[in-house]
Short mmCIF file of C-alpha atoms and ligand atoms in Angstrom, two decimals:
data_model
loop_
_atom_site.label_atom_id
_atom_site.label_comp_id
_atom_site.label_asym_id
_atom_site.label_seq_id
_atom_site.Cartn_x
_atom_site.Cartn_y
_atom_site.Cartn_z
CA MET A 1 -27.26 43.00 38.00
CA GLU A 2 -30.07 42.93 40.84
CA LEU A 3 -29.93 44.48 44.41
CA ALA A 4 -30.86 43.25 47.50
CA GLU A 5 -34.53 43.68 48.51
CA ARG A 6 -33.75 45.11 51.38
CA ALA A 7 -32.24 48.13 49.63
CA THR A 8 -35.01 48.39 47.20
CA ILE A 9 -37.85 48.78 49.60
CA LEU A 10 -36.11 52.04 51.29
CA THR A 11 -37.17 55.42 50.35
CA PRO A 12 -34.57 58.06 50.68
CA SER A 13 -34.96 60.66 53.61
CA LEU A 14 -37.53 63.17 52.51
CA THR A 15 -36.31 65.51 54.84
CA LEU A 16 -32.81 65.73 53.28
CA SER A 17 -34.36 66.05 49.91
CA ILE A 18 -36.44 69.16 50.87
CA ASP A 19 -33.58 70.65 52.65
CA SER A 20 -31.18 70.27 49.28
CA LYS A 21 -33.87 71.89 47.31
CA ALA A 22 -34.05 74.59 49.43
CA LYS A 23 -30.29 74.96 49.32
CA ALA A 24 -30.16 74.63 45.50
CA MET A 25 -32.57 77.70 45.37
CA LYS A 26 -30.48 79.59 47.68
CA ALA A 27 -27.47 78.91 45.75
CA GLU A 28 -29.34 80.23 42.84
CA GLY A 29 -29.56 83.60 44.70
CA ILE A 30 -33.29 83.11 45.81
CA ASP A 31 -34.21 84.23 49.40
CA VAL A 32 -35.55 81.14 50.88
CA CYS A 33 -36.87 80.85 54.39
CA SER A 34 -35.96 77.46 55.62
CA PHE A 35 -37.88 75.71 58.00
CA GLY A 36 -36.22 72.57 57.37
CA ALA A 37 -33.45 72.37 59.65
CA GLY A 38 -33.21 69.12 61.67
CA GLU A 39 -30.38 70.48 63.60
CA PRO A 40 -29.42 73.13 66.26
CA ASP A 41 -28.46 76.54 64.24
CA TYR A 42 -25.78 76.97 67.17
CA ASP A 43 -21.79 76.18 66.69
CA THR A 44 -20.54 73.59 69.06
CA PRO A 45 -19.42 75.33 72.29
CA GLU A 46 -15.96 76.31 72.22
CA HIS A 47 -14.70 74.12 75.21
CA ILE A 48 -16.00 70.92 73.67
CA LYS A 49 -13.85 71.82 70.25
CA ALA A 50 -11.04 72.59 72.28
CA ALA A 51 -10.90 69.31 73.93
CA ALA A 52 -11.19 67.58 70.59
CA MET A 53 -8.47 69.39 69.10
CA ALA A 54 -6.16 68.99 72.22
CA SER A 55 -6.71 65.35 71.73
CA LEU A 56 -5.74 65.52 68.11
CA ASP A 57 -2.71 67.42 68.70
CA GLY A 58 -1.80 64.59 71.53
CA GLY A 59 -1.96 61.93 68.63
CA PHE A 60 -5.40 60.49 70.21
CA THR A 61 -5.93 59.36 66.50
CA LYS A 62 -6.04 55.58 66.74
CA TYR A 63 -8.84 52.95 67.13
CA THR A 64 -10.44 52.76 70.64
CA PRO A 65 -12.23 49.79 72.34
CA SER A 66 -15.28 49.55 69.93
CA SER A 67 -18.06 50.60 72.62
CA GLY A 68 -16.15 53.62 73.40
CA ILE A 69 -13.16 54.82 75.63
CA PRO A 70 -13.77 54.11 79.42
CA GLU A 71 -13.64 57.48 80.89
CA LEU A 72 -16.60 58.67 78.27
CA ARG A 73 -18.63 55.41 79.25
CA GLN A 74 -18.11 56.20 82.81
CA ALA A 75 -19.18 59.85 82.32
CA ILE A 76 -22.28 58.35 80.28
CA ALA A 77 -23.34 56.29 83.41
CA ASP A 78 -22.85 59.10 85.72
CA LYS A 79 -25.07 61.34 83.61
CA PHE A 80 -27.67 58.58 83.44
CA LYS A 81 -27.45 58.43 87.38
CA ALA A 82 -27.54 62.32 87.94
CA ASP A 83 -29.97 63.32 85.22
CA ASN A 84 -32.17 60.40 84.76
CA GLY A 85 -31.92 58.38 87.93
CA ILE A 86 -31.11 55.14 86.21
CA ASP A 87 -28.11 52.73 87.40
CA TYR A 88 -25.96 51.82 84.25
CA LYS A 89 -22.78 50.14 84.85
CA PRO A 90 -20.28 51.29 81.88
CA SER A 91 -20.23 48.13 80.60
CA GLN A 92 -24.09 48.54 79.65
CA ILE A 93 -23.32 51.49 77.64
CA ILE A 94 -22.23 51.58 74.04
CA VAL A 95 -21.03 54.72 72.49
CA SER A 96 -21.77 54.91 68.89
CA ASN A 97 -21.51 57.03 65.69
CA GLY A 98 -24.59 58.92 66.65
CA ALA A 99 -28.17 58.24 68.47
CA LYS A 100 -29.22 57.09 65.08
CA HIS A 101 -26.71 54.23 64.66
CA SER A 102 -27.55 53.41 68.35
CA CYS A 103 -31.29 52.92 67.15
CA TYR A 104 -30.17 50.84 64.13
CA ASN A 105 -27.75 48.72 66.10
CA ALA A 106 -30.39 48.27 68.93
CA ILE A 107 -33.11 47.25 66.16
CA LEU A 108 -30.79 45.10 64.49
CA ALA A 109 -29.80 43.15 67.65
CA THR A 110 -33.51 42.35 68.80
CA CYS A 111 -35.73 42.35 65.90
CA GLN A 112 -35.83 40.16 62.97
CA PRO A 113 -38.18 38.48 59.99
CA GLY A 114 -41.62 37.82 61.63
CA ASP A 115 -41.36 40.55 64.33
CA GLN A 116 -43.28 43.40 64.59
CA VAL A 117 -42.14 46.88 65.63
CA ILE A 118 -45.13 49.36 66.93
CA ILE A 119 -44.34 52.94 65.94
CA PRO A 120 -46.66 55.91 66.93
CA ALA A 121 -47.36 58.13 64.08
CA PRO A 122 -46.22 60.75 63.20
CA TYR A 123 -43.00 59.50 63.97
CA TRP A 124 -39.33 60.23 62.91
CA LEU A 125 -38.71 59.07 59.70
CA SER A 126 -35.98 56.75 59.98
CA TYR A 127 -37.66 54.19 62.56
CA PRO A 128 -39.58 51.99 60.04
CA GLU A 129 -36.81 51.89 57.46
CA MET A 130 -34.35 50.53 60.16
CA VAL A 131 -37.22 48.19 61.28
CA ARG A 132 -37.49 46.91 57.75
CA LEU A 133 -33.71 46.75 57.12
CA ALA A 134 -33.80 44.43 59.87
CA GLY A 135 -36.49 42.17 58.04
CA ALA A 136 -39.06 43.32 60.70
CA GLU A 137 -42.55 44.92 60.18
CA PRO A 138 -43.50 48.27 61.29
CA VAL A 139 -46.83 48.70 62.66
CA PHE A 140 -48.35 52.16 63.01
CA VAL A 141 -50.42 53.38 65.56
CA GLN A 142 -52.12 57.06 64.39
CA THR A 143 -51.99 59.18 67.48
CA ARG A 144 -54.43 62.35 67.64
CA GLU A 145 -53.96 65.87 67.99
CA GLU A 146 -56.61 65.91 70.84
CA ASN A 147 -54.29 63.81 72.77
CA ASN A 148 -51.29 66.07 71.95
CA TRP A 149 -49.68 63.54 69.60
CA LYS A 150 -49.17 60.88 72.16
CA MET A 151 -50.15 57.01 72.00
CA THR A 152 -52.41 55.90 74.92
CA ALA A 153 -51.68 52.59 76.67
CA GLU A 154 -55.12 51.38 75.18
CA GLU A 155 -54.02 52.54 71.55
CA PHE A 156 -50.95 50.57 72.37
CA GLU A 157 -52.39 47.44 73.37
CA SER A 158 -54.89 47.37 70.62
CA ALA A 159 -51.89 47.34 68.02
CA MET A 160 -50.42 44.46 69.76
CA THR A 161 -50.21 40.99 68.18
CA PRO A 162 -48.43 37.75 69.33
CA ARG A 163 -45.46 39.10 66.98
CA THR A 164 -44.84 42.42 68.57
CA LYS A 165 -41.34 42.60 69.66
CA MET A 166 -40.92 46.21 70.10
CA VAL A 167 -42.37 49.53 70.68
CA ILE A 168 -40.16 52.74 69.81
CA LEU A 169 -41.17 55.89 71.93
CA ASN A 170 -39.38 59.03 71.24
CA SER A 171 -40.01 61.87 73.96
CA PRO A 172 -39.42 64.72 73.51
CA GLY A 173 -40.72 63.83 70.20
CA ASN A 174 -39.76 64.81 66.58
CA PRO A 175 -41.76 65.77 64.53
CA THR A 176 -44.72 66.48 67.22
CA GLY A 177 -42.68 68.13 70.24
CA SER A 178 -44.72 66.09 72.48
CA VAL A 179 -43.58 65.09 75.75
CA TYR A 180 -44.91 62.01 77.60
CA THR A 181 -45.62 62.41 81.35
CA LYS A 182 -44.57 59.89 84.05
CA GLU A 183 -48.12 58.50 84.31
CA GLU A 184 -48.49 58.15 80.51
CA LEU A 185 -45.19 56.27 80.30
CA GLU A 186 -46.04 53.88 83.24
CA ALA A 187 -49.23 53.06 81.65
CA ILE A 188 -47.26 51.97 78.50
CA VAL A 189 -44.81 50.20 80.56
CA GLU A 190 -47.59 48.18 82.06
CA VAL A 191 -48.80 47.00 78.69
CA ALA A 192 -45.25 46.29 77.49
CA GLU A 193 -44.34 43.96 80.43
CA THR A 194 -47.63 41.46 80.06
CA GLU A 195 -45.58 40.34 76.91
CA ASP A 196 -41.86 41.14 77.34
CA ILE A 197 -42.01 43.71 74.60
CA PHE A 198 -38.77 45.75 74.14
CA ILE A 199 -39.09 49.47 74.60
CA LEU A 200 -36.75 51.58 72.52
CA SER A 201 -36.72 54.83 74.19
CA ASP A 202 -35.12 57.58 72.21
CA GLU A 203 -34.28 60.42 74.51
CA ILE A 204 -32.19 62.71 72.16
CA TYR A 205 -34.08 65.74 72.96
CA GLU A 206 -34.11 65.38 76.63
CA LYS A 207 -32.66 68.50 77.42
CA LEU A 208 -35.06 70.77 75.33
CA THR A 209 -38.21 71.02 77.14
CA TYR A 210 -40.29 74.09 77.97
CA ASP A 211 -43.08 75.27 80.32
CA GLY A 212 -42.03 73.23 82.95
CA ALA A 213 -42.34 69.90 81.06
CA GLN A 214 -40.34 67.12 82.88
CA HIS A 215 -38.55 64.63 80.65
CA VAL A 216 -38.80 61.45 82.33
CA SER A 217 -36.76 58.13 81.11
CA ILE A 218 -38.69 54.80 81.03
CA ALA A 219 -35.96 52.76 82.37
CA SER A 220 -36.19 54.64 85.47
CA LEU A 221 -39.57 53.69 86.20
CA SER A 222 -39.19 50.17 87.63
CA PRO A 223 -37.02 47.55 87.63
CA THR A 224 -39.29 45.80 85.04
CA ALA A 225 -39.15 48.80 82.81
CA TYR A 226 -35.28 48.88 83.16
CA ASN A 227 -35.08 45.49 81.73
CA LEU A 228 -37.29 45.76 78.83
CA THR A 229 -35.79 49.25 77.77
CA ILE A 230 -33.16 50.42 75.56
CA THR A 231 -32.23 53.94 76.24
CA ILE A 232 -31.06 56.09 73.52
CA ASN A 233 -29.10 59.32 73.49
CA GLY A 234 -26.23 61.43 72.22
CA PHE A 235 -24.82 64.61 71.76
CA SER A 236 -26.30 66.14 68.53
CA LYS A 237 -29.01 67.99 69.66
CA ALA A 238 -28.03 69.08 73.21
CA TYR A 239 -24.64 70.02 72.19
CA SER A 240 -24.89 71.17 68.62
CA MET A 241 -22.69 68.27 67.55
CA THR A 242 -24.64 66.90 64.52
CA GLY A 243 -21.57 66.55 62.55
CA TRP A 244 -19.53 64.89 64.93
CA ARG A 245 -21.45 61.65 64.83
CA LEU A 246 -21.41 60.54 68.45
CA GLY A 247 -24.37 58.93 70.42
CA TYR A 248 -24.61 56.18 72.85
CA LEU A 249 -27.39 53.66 74.10
CA ALA A 250 -27.83 51.95 77.14
CA ALA A 251 -29.26 48.32 77.74
CA PRO A 252 -29.66 45.53 80.10
CA GLU A 253 -26.21 43.27 80.03
CA PRO A 254 -26.94 40.77 77.45
CA VAL A 255 -28.58 42.92 75.16
CA ALA A 256 -25.73 45.42 75.10
CA LYS A 257 -22.96 42.79 74.79
CA ALA A 258 -25.11 41.66 71.46
CA ILE A 259 -25.30 45.29 70.29
CA ASP A 260 -21.30 45.66 71.12
CA ALA A 261 -20.81 42.72 68.73
CA ILE A 262 -22.79 44.10 65.90
CA GLN A 263 -20.81 47.24 66.03
CA SER A 264 -17.33 45.76 66.60
CA HIS A 265 -17.79 43.97 63.36
CA SER A 266 -19.72 47.09 61.35
CA THR A 267 -18.34 50.20 62.34
CA SER A 268 -15.86 49.50 65.01
CA ASN A 269 -15.25 52.47 67.52
CA PRO A 270 -16.99 56.04 67.27
CA CYS A 271 -14.26 58.47 66.16
CA SER A 272 -11.49 58.84 69.07
CA PHE A 273 -11.14 62.50 69.20
CA ALA A 274 -15.01 63.25 68.97
CA GLN A 275 -15.08 60.70 72.06
CA LYS A 276 -12.80 63.44 73.85
CA GLY A 277 -15.32 66.11 72.79
CA GLY A 278 -18.10 64.07 74.26
CA LEU A 279 -16.64 63.77 77.44
CA ALA A 280 -16.01 67.37 77.93
CA ALA A 281 -19.64 68.10 76.53
CA LEU A 282 -20.70 65.93 79.49
CA LYS A 283 -18.56 67.10 82.18
CA GLY A 284 -17.88 70.94 81.14
CA ASP A 285 -19.86 73.73 81.58
CA GLN A 286 -23.69 73.50 80.70
CA THR A 287 -24.71 77.32 80.20
CA ALA A 288 -24.43 77.34 76.16
CA LEU A 289 -27.15 74.60 76.39
CA GLU A 290 -29.21 76.66 78.77
CA ASP A 291 -28.96 79.80 76.55
CA MET A 292 -29.78 77.79 73.42
CA ARG A 293 -33.03 76.21 75.43
CA ALA A 294 -34.10 79.70 76.22
CA GLU A 295 -33.66 81.00 72.85
CA PHE A 296 -35.54 78.08 71.16
CA ASP A 297 -38.24 78.56 73.95
CA LEU A 298 -38.66 82.15 72.74
CA ARG A 299 -38.80 80.99 69.25
CA ARG A 300 -41.44 78.12 69.92
CA GLN A 301 -43.80 80.88 71.57
CA TYR A 302 -43.64 83.07 68.80
CA MET A 303 -44.38 80.51 66.33
CA VAL A 304 -47.12 78.93 68.09
CA SER A 305 -49.02 82.51 68.34
CA ARG A 306 -48.35 83.25 64.90
CA LEU A 307 -49.52 79.92 63.43
CA THR A 308 -52.50 79.75 65.82
CA SER A 309 -53.66 83.02 64.40
CA ILE A 310 -53.75 81.98 60.81
CA PRO A 311 -57.22 80.47 59.88
CA ARG A 312 -57.54 76.78 58.77
CA VAL A 313 -54.13 75.96 60.22
CA SER A 314 -54.10 74.28 63.81
CA VAL A 315 -51.34 73.39 65.94
CA VAL A 316 -50.57 71.42 69.22
CA GLU A 317 -48.37 73.41 71.36
CA PRO A 318 -44.99 71.47 71.41
CA LYS A 319 -43.34 71.07 74.95
CA GLY A 320 -40.01 69.81 73.77
CA ALA A 321 -37.64 69.31 70.71
CA PHE A 322 -37.56 72.32 68.20
CA TYR A 323 -40.29 71.68 65.93
CA VAL A 324 -44.03 72.41 65.31
CA LEU A 325 -46.25 70.14 63.55
CA ALA A 326 -49.10 72.30 61.93
CA ASN A 327 -52.34 70.42 60.57
CA ILE A 328 -53.03 71.93 57.14
CA SER A 329 -55.49 69.26 56.20
CA GLN A 330 -58.47 72.01 55.62
CA PHE A 331 -56.62 73.13 52.57
CA GLY A 332 -57.49 70.30 50.97
CA LEU A 333 -53.99 69.49 49.59
CA SER A 334 -51.88 66.53 49.85
CA SER A 335 -48.67 67.49 52.25
CA THR A 336 -46.22 67.25 49.45
CA ASN A 337 -48.43 69.28 47.16
CA PHE A 338 -48.71 72.22 49.99
CA ALA A 339 -44.73 72.17 50.66
CA ASP A 340 -43.94 72.12 47.03
CA ARG A 341 -46.08 75.13 46.33
CA LEU A 342 -45.08 77.06 49.27
CA LEU A 343 -41.47 76.47 48.41
CA ALA A 344 -42.05 77.36 44.59
CA LYS A 345 -44.35 80.52 45.00
CA HIS A 346 -43.33 81.85 48.40
CA HIS A 347 -39.98 80.63 48.79
CA VAL A 348 -40.76 79.10 52.15
CA ALA A 349 -39.36 75.38 52.87
CA VAL A 350 -41.40 72.86 55.38
CA VAL A 351 -41.12 69.61 55.52
CA PRO A 352 -44.35 67.47 54.20
CA GLY A 353 -45.68 65.39 56.99
CA ILE A 354 -46.26 62.42 54.71
CA ALA A 355 -42.27 61.81 55.53
CA PHE A 356 -43.46 61.24 59.16
CA GLY A 357 -46.64 59.10 58.18
CA ASP A 358 -49.05 61.92 58.52
CA ASP A 359 -50.34 63.52 55.30
CA ARG A 360 -52.33 66.30 56.97
CA THR A 361 -49.61 67.85 58.43
CA VAL A 362 -46.18 70.08 57.86
CA ARG A 363 -43.44 70.34 59.82
CA PHE A 364 -41.65 73.64 61.09
CA SER A 365 -38.09 73.75 62.71
CA TYR A 366 -37.56 76.70 64.64
CA ALA A 367 -33.61 76.01 64.71
CA THR A 368 -33.22 79.12 62.71
CA GLY A 369 -33.26 82.90 63.70
CA LEU A 370 -36.18 84.86 64.72
CA ASP A 371 -35.52 87.27 61.66
CA ILE A 372 -35.94 83.97 59.40
CA ILE A 373 -38.89 82.73 61.37
CA LYS A 374 -40.73 86.19 60.94
CA LYS A 375 -40.60 86.53 57.36
CA GLY A 376 -40.92 83.01 56.77
CA LEU A 377 -44.27 83.13 58.64
CA ASP A 378 -45.28 86.40 57.10
CA ARG A 379 -45.11 84.65 53.62
CA PHE A 380 -46.61 81.45 55.01
CA GLU A 381 -49.64 83.45 56.26
CA GLU A 382 -49.86 85.25 52.62
CA PHE A 383 -49.62 81.66 51.14
CA CYS A 384 -52.56 80.25 53.11
CA LYS A 385 -54.89 83.08 52.41
CA SER A 386 -54.03 82.70 48.85
CA LEU A 387 -55.42 79.19 48.68
C1 PLP B 1 -31.87 63.85 65.29
C2 PLP B 1 -32.39 62.77 65.73
C3 PLP B 1 -31.68 61.83 65.85
C4 PLP B 1 -30.14 61.46 65.34
O1 PLP B 1 -29.16 61.88 66.19
P1 PLP B 1 -27.85 61.51 66.11
O2 PLP B 1 -27.23 61.40 67.07
O3 PLP B 1 -27.30 62.93 65.05
O4 PLP B 1 -27.35 60.20 65.11
C5 PLP B 1 -32.21 60.71 66.53
N1 PLP B 1 -33.73 60.54 66.77
C6 PLP B 1 -34.19 61.41 66.53
C7 PLP B 1 -35.67 61.53 66.89
C8 PLP B 1 -33.71 62.87 66.12
O5 PLP B 1 -34.44 63.89 65.76
#
């Protein structure tokens, strides 16, 4: 019995495995402080749940159009116009089973064996695996702390080859928390347009920015940028809807059509009543989101000030998402060894940076209560002193 090569080249998600180790320790009664969370520690707002429940009660339990119900696609088009300054028609929007699913569909529709996809590192760990599943080759550009973990247009250009098909950008970024400025994005578009390279713009954290950092959608920059870009977004992070599995993308018409065909033959439509919840999320009251953002901001500031005060640890202050990436290379341990020892001896869970393509770092999530953050950082500080 032989598996397909595409199945054997994949590495299981390391973020999920750390999380399950921490959960197993908790189940044994150990008091674990986990900084592993990749999702908000908030419940989905009530009005969103109510809309989904009402649709279930009303019998909205059947297949929908594969790319989503018309009213949700329209609401997403309205959102793109209002929040991002992009004109997309509903026909250019494909609602999916999560932003991750949208990324995968977009890569499958555009990349094939022989193609290269440029990914700035540290990166969200699923991008390279999705590229490999499409038979294409990920090409990594190591970004620098001095540049706030952002890829410059020059670095992008020097990684380009005649085989480059796509570049993946994620701003605000996971795991770095970096937010690209308009000028930085414009410079990257200028390079991409010389060779008609697709830009996959994962904007799932757009609502979580701090210190006045502005989220800019690449597709809004110019007609050329619009034609090259596939914009990804979803409900998971802004509306604490990770379990609902609901996301979307928008793309130039022919690209959207191809993606719809892929989706219609693989997963069909996203969950019917989850779409009604998504509609309520976009159209309803946004105060829960702002409250969550404000709380994340407090935690972020606390974490950065604590981590900065620990000798041999360095951090770049994140301006978005809910992660802090700490450079722990001065301790002379691999990120996995460091994280394993921290969890085993001090019961603190962090994600080793190797998962994101950077073995000098570990990722802290602040999607957890301030009490746990304080206790966890006390333990972390003790651990660092002991090394
Ligand atoms: C969480 C996350 C996603 C996945 O979002 P879903 O809508 O839950 O699939 C996509 N991209 C990044 C960078 C993320 O961190």
